[in-house]
PDB file of C-alpha atoms and ligand atoms in Angstrom:
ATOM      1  CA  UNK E1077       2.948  43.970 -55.567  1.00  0.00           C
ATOM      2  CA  UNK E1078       5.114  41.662 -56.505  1.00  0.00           C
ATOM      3  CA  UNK E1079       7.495  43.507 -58.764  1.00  0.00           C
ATOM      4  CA  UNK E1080      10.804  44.986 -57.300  1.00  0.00           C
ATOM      5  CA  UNK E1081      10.809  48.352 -55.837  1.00  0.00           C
ATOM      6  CA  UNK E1082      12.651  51.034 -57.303  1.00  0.00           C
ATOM      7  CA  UNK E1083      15.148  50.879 -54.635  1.00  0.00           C
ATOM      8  CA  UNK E1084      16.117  47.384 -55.064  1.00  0.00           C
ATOM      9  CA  UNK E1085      15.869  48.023 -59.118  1.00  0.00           C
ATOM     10  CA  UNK E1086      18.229  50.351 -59.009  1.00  0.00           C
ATOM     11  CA  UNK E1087      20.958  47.678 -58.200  1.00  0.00           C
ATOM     12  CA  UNK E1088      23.266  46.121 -60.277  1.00  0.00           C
ATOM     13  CA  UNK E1089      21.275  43.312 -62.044  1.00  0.00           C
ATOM     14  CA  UNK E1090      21.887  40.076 -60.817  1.00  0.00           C
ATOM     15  CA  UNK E1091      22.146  36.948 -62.775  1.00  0.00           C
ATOM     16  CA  UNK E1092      18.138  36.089 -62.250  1.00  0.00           C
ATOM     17  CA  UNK E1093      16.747  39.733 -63.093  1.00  0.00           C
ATOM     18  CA  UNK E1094      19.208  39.269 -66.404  1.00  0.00           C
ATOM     19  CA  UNK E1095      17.419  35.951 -67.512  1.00  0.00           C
ATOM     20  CA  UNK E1096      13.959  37.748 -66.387  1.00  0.00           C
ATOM     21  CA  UNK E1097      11.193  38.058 -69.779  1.00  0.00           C
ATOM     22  CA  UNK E1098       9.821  41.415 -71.394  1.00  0.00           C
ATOM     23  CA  UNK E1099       6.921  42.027 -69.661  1.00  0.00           C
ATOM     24  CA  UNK E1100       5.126  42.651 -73.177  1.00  0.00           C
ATOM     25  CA  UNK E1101       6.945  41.041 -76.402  1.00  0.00           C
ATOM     26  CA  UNK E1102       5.380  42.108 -79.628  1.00  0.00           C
ATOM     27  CA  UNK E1103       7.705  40.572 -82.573  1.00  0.00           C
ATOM     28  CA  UNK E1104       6.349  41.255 -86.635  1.00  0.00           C
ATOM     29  CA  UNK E1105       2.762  41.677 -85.280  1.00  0.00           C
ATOM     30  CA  UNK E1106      -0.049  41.629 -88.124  1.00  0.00           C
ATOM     31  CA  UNK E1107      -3.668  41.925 -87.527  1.00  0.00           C
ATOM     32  CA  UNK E1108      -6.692  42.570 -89.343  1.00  0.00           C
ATOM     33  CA  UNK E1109     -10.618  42.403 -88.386  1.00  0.00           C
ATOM     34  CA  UNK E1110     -10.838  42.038 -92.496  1.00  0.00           C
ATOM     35  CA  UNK E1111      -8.575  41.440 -95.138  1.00  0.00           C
ATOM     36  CA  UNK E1112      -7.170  45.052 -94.099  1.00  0.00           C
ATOM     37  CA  UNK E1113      -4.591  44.975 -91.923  1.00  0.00           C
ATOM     38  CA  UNK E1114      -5.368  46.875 -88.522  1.00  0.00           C
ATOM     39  CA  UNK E1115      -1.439  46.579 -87.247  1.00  0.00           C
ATOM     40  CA  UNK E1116       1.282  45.426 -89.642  1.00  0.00           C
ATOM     41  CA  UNK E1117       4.770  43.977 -88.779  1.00  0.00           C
ATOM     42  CA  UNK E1118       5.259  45.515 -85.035  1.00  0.00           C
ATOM     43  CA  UNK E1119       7.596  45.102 -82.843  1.00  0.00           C
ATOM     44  CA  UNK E1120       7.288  46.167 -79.236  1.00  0.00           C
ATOM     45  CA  UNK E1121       9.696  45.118 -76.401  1.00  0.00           C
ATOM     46  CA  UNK E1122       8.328  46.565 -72.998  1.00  0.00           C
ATOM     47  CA  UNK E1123      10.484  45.770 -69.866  1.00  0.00           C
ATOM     48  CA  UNK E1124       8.966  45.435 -65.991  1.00  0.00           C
ATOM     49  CA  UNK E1125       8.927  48.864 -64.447  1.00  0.00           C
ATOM     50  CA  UNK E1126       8.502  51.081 -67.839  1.00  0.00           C
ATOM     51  CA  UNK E1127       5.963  53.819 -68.187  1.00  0.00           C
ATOM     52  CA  UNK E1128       4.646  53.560 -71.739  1.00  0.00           C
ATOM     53  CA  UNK E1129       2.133  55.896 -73.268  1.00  0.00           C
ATOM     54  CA  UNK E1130       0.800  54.636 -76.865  1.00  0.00           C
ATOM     55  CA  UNK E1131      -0.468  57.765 -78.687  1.00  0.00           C
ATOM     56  CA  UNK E1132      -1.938  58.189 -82.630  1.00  0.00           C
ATOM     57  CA  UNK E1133      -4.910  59.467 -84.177  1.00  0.00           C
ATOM     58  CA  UNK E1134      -8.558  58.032 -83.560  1.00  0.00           C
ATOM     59  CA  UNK E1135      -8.116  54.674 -85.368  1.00  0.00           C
ATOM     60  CA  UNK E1136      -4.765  54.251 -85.634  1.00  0.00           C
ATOM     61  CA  UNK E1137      -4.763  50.758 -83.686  1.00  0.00           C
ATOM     62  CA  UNK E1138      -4.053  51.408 -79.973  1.00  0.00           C
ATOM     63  CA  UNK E1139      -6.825  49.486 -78.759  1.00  0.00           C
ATOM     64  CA  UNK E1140      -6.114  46.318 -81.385  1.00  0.00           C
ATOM     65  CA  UNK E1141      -2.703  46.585 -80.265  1.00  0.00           C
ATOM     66  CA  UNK E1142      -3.541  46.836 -76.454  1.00  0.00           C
ATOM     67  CA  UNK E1143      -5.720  43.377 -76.851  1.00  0.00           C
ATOM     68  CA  UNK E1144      -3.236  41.881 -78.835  1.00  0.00           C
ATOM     69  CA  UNK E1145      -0.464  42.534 -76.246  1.00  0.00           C
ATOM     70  CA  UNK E1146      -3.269  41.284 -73.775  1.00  0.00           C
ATOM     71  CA  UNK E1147      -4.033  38.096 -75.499  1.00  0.00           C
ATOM     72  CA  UNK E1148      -7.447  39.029 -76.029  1.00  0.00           C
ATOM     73  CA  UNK E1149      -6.941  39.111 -79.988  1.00  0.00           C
ATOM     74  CA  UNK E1150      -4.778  36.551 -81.681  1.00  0.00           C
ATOM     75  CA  UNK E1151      -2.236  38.136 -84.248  1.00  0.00           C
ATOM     76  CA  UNK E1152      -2.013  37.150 -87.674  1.00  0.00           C
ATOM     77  CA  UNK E1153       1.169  36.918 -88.340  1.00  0.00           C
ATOM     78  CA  UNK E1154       4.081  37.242 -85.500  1.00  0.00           C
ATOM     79  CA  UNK E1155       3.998  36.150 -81.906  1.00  0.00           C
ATOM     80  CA  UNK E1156       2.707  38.382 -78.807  1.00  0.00           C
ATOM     81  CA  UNK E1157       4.207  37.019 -75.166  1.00  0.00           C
ATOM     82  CA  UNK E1158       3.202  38.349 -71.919  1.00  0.00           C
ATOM     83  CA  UNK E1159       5.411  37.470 -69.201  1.00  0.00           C
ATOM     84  CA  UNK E1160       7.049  35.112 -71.639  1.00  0.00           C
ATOM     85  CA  UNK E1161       4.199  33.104 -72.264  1.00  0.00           C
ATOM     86  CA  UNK E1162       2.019  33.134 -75.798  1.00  0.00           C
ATOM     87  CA  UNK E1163      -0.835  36.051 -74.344  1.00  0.00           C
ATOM     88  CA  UNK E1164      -3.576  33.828 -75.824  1.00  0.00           C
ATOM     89  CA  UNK E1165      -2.121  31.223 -73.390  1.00  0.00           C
ATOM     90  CA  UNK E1166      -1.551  33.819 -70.528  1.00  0.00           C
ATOM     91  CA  UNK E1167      -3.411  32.781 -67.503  1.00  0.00           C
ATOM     92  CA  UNK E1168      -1.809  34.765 -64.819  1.00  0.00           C
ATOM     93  CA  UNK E1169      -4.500  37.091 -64.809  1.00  0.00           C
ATOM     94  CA  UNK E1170      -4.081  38.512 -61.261  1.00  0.00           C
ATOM     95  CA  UNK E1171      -0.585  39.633 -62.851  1.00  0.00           C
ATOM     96  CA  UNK E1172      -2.073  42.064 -65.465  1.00  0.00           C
ATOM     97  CA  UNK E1173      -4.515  45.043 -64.109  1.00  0.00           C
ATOM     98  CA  UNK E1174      -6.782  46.061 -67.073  1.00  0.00           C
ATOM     99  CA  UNK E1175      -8.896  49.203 -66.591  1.00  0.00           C
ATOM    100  CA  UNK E1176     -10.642  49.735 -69.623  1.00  0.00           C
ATOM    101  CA  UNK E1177     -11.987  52.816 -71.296  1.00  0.00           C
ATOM    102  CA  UNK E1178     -14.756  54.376 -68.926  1.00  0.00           C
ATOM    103  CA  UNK E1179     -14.277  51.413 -66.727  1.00  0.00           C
ATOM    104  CA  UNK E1180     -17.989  50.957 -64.533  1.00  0.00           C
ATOM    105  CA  UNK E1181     -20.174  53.417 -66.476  1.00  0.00           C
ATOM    106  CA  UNK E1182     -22.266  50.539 -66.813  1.00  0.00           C
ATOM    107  CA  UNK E1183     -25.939  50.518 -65.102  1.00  0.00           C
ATOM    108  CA  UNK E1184     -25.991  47.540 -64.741  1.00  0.00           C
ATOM    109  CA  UNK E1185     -22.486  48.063 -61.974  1.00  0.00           C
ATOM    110  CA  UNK E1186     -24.892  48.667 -59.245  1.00  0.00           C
ATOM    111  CA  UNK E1187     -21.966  48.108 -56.928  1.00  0.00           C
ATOM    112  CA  UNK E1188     -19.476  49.794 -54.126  1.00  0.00           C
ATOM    113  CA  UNK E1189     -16.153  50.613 -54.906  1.00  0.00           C
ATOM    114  CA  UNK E1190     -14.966  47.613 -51.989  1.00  0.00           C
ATOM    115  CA  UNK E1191     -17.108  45.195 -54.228  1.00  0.00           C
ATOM    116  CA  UNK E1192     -15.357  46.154 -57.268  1.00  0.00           C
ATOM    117  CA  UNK E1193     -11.800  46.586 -55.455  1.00  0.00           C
ATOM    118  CA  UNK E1194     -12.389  42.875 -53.882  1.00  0.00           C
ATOM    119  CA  UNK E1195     -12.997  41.567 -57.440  1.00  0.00           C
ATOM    120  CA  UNK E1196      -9.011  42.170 -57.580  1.00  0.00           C
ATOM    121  CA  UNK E1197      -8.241  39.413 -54.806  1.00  0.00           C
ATOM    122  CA  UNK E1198     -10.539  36.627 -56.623  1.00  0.00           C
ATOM    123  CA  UNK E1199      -7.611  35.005 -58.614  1.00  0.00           C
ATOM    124  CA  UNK E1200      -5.665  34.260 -55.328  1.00  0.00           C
ATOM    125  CA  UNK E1201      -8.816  33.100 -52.966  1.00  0.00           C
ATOM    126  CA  UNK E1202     -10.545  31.000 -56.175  1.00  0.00           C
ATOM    127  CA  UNK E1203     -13.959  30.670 -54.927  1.00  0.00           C
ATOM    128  CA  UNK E1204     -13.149  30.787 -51.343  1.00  0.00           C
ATOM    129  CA  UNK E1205     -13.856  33.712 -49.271  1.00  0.00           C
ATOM    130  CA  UNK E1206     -11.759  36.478 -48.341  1.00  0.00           C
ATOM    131  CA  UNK E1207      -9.744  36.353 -44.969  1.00  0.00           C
ATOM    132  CA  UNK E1208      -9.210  38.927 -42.743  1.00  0.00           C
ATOM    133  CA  UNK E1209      -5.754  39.376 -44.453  1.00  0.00           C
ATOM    134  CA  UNK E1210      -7.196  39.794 -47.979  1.00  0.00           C
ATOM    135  CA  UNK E1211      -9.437  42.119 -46.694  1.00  0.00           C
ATOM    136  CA  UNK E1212      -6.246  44.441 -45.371  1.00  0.00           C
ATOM    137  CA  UNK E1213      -5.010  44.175 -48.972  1.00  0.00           C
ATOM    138  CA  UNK E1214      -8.572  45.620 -50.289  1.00  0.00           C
ATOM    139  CA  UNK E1215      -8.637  48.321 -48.105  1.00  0.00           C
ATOM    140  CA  UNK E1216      -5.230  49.497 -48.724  1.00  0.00           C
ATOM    141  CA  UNK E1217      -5.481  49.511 -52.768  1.00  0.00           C
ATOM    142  CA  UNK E1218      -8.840  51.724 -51.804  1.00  0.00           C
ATOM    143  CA  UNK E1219      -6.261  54.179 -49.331  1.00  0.00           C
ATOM    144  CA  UNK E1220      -3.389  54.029 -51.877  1.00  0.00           C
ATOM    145  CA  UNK E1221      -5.618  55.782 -54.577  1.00  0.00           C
ATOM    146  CA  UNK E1222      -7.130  58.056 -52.297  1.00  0.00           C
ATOM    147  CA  UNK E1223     -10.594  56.199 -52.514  1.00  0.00           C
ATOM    148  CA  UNK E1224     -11.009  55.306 -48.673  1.00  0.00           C
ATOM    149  CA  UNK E1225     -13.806  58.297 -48.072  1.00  0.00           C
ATOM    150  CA  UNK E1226     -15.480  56.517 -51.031  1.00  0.00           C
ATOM    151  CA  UNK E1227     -15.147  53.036 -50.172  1.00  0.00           C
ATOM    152  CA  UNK E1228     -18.818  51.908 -50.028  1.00  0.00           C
ATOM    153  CA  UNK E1229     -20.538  54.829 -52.236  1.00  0.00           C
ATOM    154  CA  UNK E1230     -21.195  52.851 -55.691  1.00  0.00           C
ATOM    155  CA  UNK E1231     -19.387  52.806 -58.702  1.00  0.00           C
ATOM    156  CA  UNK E1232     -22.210  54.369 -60.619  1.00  0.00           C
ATOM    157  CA  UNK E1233     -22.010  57.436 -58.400  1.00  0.00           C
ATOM    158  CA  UNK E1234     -18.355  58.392 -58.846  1.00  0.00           C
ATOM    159  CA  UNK E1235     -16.979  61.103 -61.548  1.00  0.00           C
ATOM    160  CA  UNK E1236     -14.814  60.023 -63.923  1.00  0.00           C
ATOM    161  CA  UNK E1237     -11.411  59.940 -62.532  1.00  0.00           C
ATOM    162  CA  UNK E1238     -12.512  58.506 -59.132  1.00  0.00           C
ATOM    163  CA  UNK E1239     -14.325  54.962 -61.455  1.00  0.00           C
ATOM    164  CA  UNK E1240     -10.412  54.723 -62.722  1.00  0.00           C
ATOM    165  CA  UNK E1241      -9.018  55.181 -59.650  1.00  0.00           C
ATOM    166  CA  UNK E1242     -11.288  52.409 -58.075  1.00  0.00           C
ATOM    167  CA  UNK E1243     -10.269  50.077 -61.213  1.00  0.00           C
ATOM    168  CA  UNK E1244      -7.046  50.788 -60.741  1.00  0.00           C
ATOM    169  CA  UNK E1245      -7.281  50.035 -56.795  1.00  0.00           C
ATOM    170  CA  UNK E1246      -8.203  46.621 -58.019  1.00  0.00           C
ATOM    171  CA  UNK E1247      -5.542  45.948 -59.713  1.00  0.00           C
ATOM    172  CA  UNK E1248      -3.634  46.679 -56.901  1.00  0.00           C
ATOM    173  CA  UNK E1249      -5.555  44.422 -54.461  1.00  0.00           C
ATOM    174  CA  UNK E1250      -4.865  41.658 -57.224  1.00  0.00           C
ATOM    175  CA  UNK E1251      -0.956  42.521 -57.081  1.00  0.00           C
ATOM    176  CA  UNK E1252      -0.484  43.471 -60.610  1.00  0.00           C
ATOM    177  CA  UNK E1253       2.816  43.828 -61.885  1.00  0.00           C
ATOM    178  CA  UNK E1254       1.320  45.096 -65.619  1.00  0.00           C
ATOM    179  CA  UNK E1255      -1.287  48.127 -64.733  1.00  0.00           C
ATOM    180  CA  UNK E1256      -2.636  49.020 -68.452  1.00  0.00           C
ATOM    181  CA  UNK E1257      -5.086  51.764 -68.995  1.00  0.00           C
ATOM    182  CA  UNK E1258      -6.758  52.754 -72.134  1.00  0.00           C
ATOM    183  CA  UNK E1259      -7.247  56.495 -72.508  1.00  0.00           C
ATOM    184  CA  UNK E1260      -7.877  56.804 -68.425  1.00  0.00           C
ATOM    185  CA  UNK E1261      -8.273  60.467 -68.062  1.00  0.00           C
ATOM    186  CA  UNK E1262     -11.693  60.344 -70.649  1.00  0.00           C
ATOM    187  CA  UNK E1263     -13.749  61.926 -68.711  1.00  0.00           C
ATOM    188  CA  UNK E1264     -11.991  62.972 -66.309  1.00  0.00           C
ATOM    189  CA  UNK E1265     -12.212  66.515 -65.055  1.00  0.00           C
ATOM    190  CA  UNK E1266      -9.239  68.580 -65.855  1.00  0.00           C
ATOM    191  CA  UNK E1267      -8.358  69.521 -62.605  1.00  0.00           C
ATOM    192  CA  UNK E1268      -8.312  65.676 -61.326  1.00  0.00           C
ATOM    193  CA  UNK E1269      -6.153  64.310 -64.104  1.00  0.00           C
ATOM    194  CA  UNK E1270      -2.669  66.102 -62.545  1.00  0.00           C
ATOM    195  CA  UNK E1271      -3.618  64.112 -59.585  1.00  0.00           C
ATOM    196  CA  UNK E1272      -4.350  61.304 -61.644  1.00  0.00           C
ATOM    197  CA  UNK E1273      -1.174  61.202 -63.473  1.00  0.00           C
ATOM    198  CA  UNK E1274       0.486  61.723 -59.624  1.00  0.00           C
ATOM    199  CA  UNK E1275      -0.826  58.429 -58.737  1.00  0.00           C
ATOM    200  CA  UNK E1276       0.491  56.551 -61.924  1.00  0.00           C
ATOM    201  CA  UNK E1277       3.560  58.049 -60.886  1.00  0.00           C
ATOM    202  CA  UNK E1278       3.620  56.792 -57.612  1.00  0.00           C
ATOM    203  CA  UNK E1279       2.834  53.705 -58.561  1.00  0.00           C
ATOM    204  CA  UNK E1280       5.456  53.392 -61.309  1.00  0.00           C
ATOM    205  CA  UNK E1281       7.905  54.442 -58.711  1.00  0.00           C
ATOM    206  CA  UNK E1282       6.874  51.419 -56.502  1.00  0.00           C
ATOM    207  CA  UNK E1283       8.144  49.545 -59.499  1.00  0.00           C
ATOM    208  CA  UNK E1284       4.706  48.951 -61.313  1.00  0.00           C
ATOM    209  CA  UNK E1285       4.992  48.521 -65.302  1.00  0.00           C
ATOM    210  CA  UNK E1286       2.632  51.349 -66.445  1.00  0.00           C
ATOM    211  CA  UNK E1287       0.773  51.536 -70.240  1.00  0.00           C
ATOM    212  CA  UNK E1288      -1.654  53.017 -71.218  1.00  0.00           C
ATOM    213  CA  UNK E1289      -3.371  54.915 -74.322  1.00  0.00           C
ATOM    214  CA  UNK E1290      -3.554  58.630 -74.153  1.00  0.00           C
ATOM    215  CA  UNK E1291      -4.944  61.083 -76.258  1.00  0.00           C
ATOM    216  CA  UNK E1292      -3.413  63.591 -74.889  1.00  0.00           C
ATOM    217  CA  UNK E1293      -0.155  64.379 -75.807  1.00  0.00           C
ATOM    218  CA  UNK E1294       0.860  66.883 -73.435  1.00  0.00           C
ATOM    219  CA  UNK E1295       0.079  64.815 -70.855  1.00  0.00           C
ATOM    220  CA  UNK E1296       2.359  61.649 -72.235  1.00  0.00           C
ATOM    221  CA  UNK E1297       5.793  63.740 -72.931  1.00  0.00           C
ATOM    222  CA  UNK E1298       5.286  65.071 -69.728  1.00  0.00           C
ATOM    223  CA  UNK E1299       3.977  62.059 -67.658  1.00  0.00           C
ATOM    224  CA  UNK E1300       5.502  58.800 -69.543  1.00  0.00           C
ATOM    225  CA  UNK E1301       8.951  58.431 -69.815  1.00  0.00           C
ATOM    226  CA  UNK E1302       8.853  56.462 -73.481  1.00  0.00           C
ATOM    227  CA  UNK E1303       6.131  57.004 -76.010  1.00  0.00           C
ATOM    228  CA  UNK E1304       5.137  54.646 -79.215  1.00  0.00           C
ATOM    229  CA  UNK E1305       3.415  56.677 -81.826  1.00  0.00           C
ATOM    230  CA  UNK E1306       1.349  54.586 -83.949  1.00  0.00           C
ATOM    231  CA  UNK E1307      -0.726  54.395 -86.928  1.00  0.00           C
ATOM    232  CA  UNK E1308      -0.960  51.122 -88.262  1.00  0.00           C
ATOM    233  CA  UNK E1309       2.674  50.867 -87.864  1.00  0.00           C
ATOM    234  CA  UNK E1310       5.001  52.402 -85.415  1.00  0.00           C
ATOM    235  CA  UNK E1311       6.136  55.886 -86.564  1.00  0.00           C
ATOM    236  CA  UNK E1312       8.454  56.295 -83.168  1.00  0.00           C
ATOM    237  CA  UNK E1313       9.481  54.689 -80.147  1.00  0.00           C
ATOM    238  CA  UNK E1314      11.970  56.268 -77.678  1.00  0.00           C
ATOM    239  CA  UNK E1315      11.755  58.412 -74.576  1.00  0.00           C
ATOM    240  CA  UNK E1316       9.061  61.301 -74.124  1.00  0.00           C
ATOM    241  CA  UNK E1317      11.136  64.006 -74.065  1.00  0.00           C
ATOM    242  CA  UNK E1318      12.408  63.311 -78.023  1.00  0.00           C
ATOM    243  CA  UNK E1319       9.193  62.681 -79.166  1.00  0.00           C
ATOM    244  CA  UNK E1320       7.591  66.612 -78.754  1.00  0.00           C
ATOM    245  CA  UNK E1321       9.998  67.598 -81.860  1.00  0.00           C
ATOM    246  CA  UNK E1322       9.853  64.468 -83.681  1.00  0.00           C
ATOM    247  CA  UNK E1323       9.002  64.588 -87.351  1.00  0.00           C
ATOM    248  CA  UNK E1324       7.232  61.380 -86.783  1.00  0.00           C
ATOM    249  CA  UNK E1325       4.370  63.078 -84.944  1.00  0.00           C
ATOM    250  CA  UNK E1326       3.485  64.897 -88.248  1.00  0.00           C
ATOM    251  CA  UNK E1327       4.065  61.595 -90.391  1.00  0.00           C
ATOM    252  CA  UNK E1328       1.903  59.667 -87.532  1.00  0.00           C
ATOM    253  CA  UNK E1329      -1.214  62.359 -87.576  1.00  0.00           C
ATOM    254  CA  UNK E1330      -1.065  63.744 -90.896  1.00  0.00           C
ATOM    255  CA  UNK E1331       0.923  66.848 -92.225  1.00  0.00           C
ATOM    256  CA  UNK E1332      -1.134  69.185 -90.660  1.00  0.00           C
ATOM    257  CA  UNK E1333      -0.262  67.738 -87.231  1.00  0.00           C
ATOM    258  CA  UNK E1334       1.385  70.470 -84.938  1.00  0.00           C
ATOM    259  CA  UNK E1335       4.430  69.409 -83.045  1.00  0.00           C
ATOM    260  CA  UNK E1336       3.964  69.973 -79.286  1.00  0.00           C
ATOM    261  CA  UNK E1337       6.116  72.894 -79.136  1.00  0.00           C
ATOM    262  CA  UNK E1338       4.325  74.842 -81.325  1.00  0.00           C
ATOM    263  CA  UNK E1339       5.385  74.340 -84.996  1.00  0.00           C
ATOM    264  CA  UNK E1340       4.135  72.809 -87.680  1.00  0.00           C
ATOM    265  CA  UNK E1341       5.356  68.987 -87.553  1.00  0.00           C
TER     266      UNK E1341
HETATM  267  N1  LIG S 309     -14.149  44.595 -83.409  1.00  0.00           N
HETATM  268  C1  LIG S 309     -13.844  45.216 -84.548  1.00  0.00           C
HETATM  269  N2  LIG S 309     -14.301  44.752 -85.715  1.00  0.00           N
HETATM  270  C2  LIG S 309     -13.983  45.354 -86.890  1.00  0.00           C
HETATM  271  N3  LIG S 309     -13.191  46.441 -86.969  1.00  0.00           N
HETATM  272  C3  LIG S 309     -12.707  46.953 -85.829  1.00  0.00           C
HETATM  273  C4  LIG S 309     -13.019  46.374 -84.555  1.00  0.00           C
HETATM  274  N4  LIG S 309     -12.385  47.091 -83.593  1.00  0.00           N
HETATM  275  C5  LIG S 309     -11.727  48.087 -84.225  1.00  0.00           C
HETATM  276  N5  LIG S 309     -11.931  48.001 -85.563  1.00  0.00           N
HETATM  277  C6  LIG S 309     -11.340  48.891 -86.578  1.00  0.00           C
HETATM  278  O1  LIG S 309      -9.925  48.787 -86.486  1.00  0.00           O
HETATM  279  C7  LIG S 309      -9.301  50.067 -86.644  1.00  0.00           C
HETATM  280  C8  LIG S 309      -8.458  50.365 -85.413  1.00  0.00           C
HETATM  281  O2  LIG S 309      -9.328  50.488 -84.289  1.00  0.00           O
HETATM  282  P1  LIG S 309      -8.764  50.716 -82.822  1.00  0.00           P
HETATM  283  O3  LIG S 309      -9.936  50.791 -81.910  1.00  0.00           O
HETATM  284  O4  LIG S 309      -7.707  49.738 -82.529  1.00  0.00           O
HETATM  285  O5  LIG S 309      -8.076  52.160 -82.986  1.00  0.00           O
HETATM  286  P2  LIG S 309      -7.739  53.225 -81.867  1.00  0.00           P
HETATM  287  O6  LIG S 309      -6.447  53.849 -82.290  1.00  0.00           O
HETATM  288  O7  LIG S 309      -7.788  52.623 -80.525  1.00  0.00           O
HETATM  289  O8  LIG S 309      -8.936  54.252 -82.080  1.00  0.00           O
HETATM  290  P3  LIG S 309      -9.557  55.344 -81.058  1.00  0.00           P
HETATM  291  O9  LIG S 309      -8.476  56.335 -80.763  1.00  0.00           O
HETATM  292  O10 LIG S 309     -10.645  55.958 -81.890  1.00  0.00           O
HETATM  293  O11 LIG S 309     -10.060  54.609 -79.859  1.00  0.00           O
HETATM  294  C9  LIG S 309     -10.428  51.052 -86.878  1.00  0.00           C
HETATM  295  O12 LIG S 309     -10.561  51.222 -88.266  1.00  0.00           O
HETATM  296  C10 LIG S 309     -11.654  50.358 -86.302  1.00  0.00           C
HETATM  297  O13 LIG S 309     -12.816  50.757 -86.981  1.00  0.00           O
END
């Protein structure tokens, strides 16, 4: 990885980590598939080593706003930068680990989870081979998310959580500072997604910048430490922990939303 770890984070900033870029800068975003606007006039700011969780109802815009951050859709109005650079520019791609919504359900993924892991160290090798060292760095994403016992079973033959934790061990063999998920624990059995939300955390703690989209909202005020509730535009943005009584919840979902303590929002 090539981010800092936590340790060394913790320091006193020094003049380079001052001058260093958002890791994701959204600034008066628009976008629309039609003449409807899908996201209107938002502003994100994500720093290296946050743990983001983007929550709102089905439709709301999470995924338009996860490609836009990505570079994969071009806004309409407003600039997106990742890393500093325009993302439809961004060609760092061994610096951003995507692991998309049931990530390898496909038939046609035939493949073990060391194939897909050592998909992860392409960027750095081009179309050269992998050395001995590159290998090293495959097998220890693979042990870092618990995968090792797994390692040449294929992809198609995993539950849920264990296809995300293989994406996500790619990432890791490709170094990624920006690991961003899109509602990971979908289909993932309930007693796997603690220890799925363990391994985020460990990996945010080694100073990975975490985002993802969850559905859940339990899981987010308890798991991320900043949540942007959105629906079309953003109805709050702050830590976890003030977003279970926010009124925004109810504004964001619909009167009828409950808060997460209980109430009606
Ligand atoms: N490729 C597309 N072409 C046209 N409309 C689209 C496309 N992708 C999404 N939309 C529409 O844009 C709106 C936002 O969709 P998006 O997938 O971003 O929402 P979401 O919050 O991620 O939804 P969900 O929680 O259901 O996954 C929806 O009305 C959707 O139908």
């Amino acid at each position: 990885m090539r981010s800092q770890h936590r340790d060394d984070a913790d320091e006193a900033p020094t003049e380079s980590s001052e001058s260093q870029p958002s890791v994701v800068e959204l600034a008066d975003v628009s976008f629309g598939y039609t003449s409807t606007p899908v996201v209107e006039d938002i502003s994100v700011s994500i720093d290296a080593g946050e743990y983001v969780a983007v929550v709102g109802p089905n439709g709301s815009g999470k995924s338009t706003l996860m490609q836009l951050l990505l570079g994969l859709l071009e806004p309409d109005a407003g600039t997106a930068e990742l890393f500093g650079v325009d993302a439809t520019a961004f060609d760092d791609g061994a610096r951003v680990g995507y692991v998309a919504q049931r990530a390898g359900t496909s038939r046609e993924m035939p493949i073990t989870v060391r194939e897909v892991v050592k998909m992860g160290r392409f960027p750095h090798v081009g179309f050269g081979r992998l050395s001995a060292a590159d290998w090293r760095i495959v097998d220890r994403a693979i042990d870092t998310v618990g995968m090792s016992a797994f390692a040449d079973r294929r992809i198609t033959q995993l539950s849920g959580g264990q296809r995300q934790r293989a994406f996500i061990a790619r990432a890791l063999a490709g170094e990624a500072d920006l690991l961003v998920l899109d509602e990971p624990t979908v289909g993932v059995d309930t007693e796997s997604v603690d220890a799925f939300y363990g391994l985020l955390e460990s990996l945010h703690d080694d100073g990975i910048t975490v985002l993802l989209i969850e559905h859940d909202l339990q899981a987010v005020t308890e798991h991320a430490e900043r949540v942007i509730c959105l629906n079309g535009e953003i109805y709050f943005d702050g830590p976890s922990a003030e977003f279970t009584d926010s009124a925004a919840l109810a504004r964001a979902f619909g009167t009828g939303a409950q808060s997460l303590t209980g109430g009606n929002g």
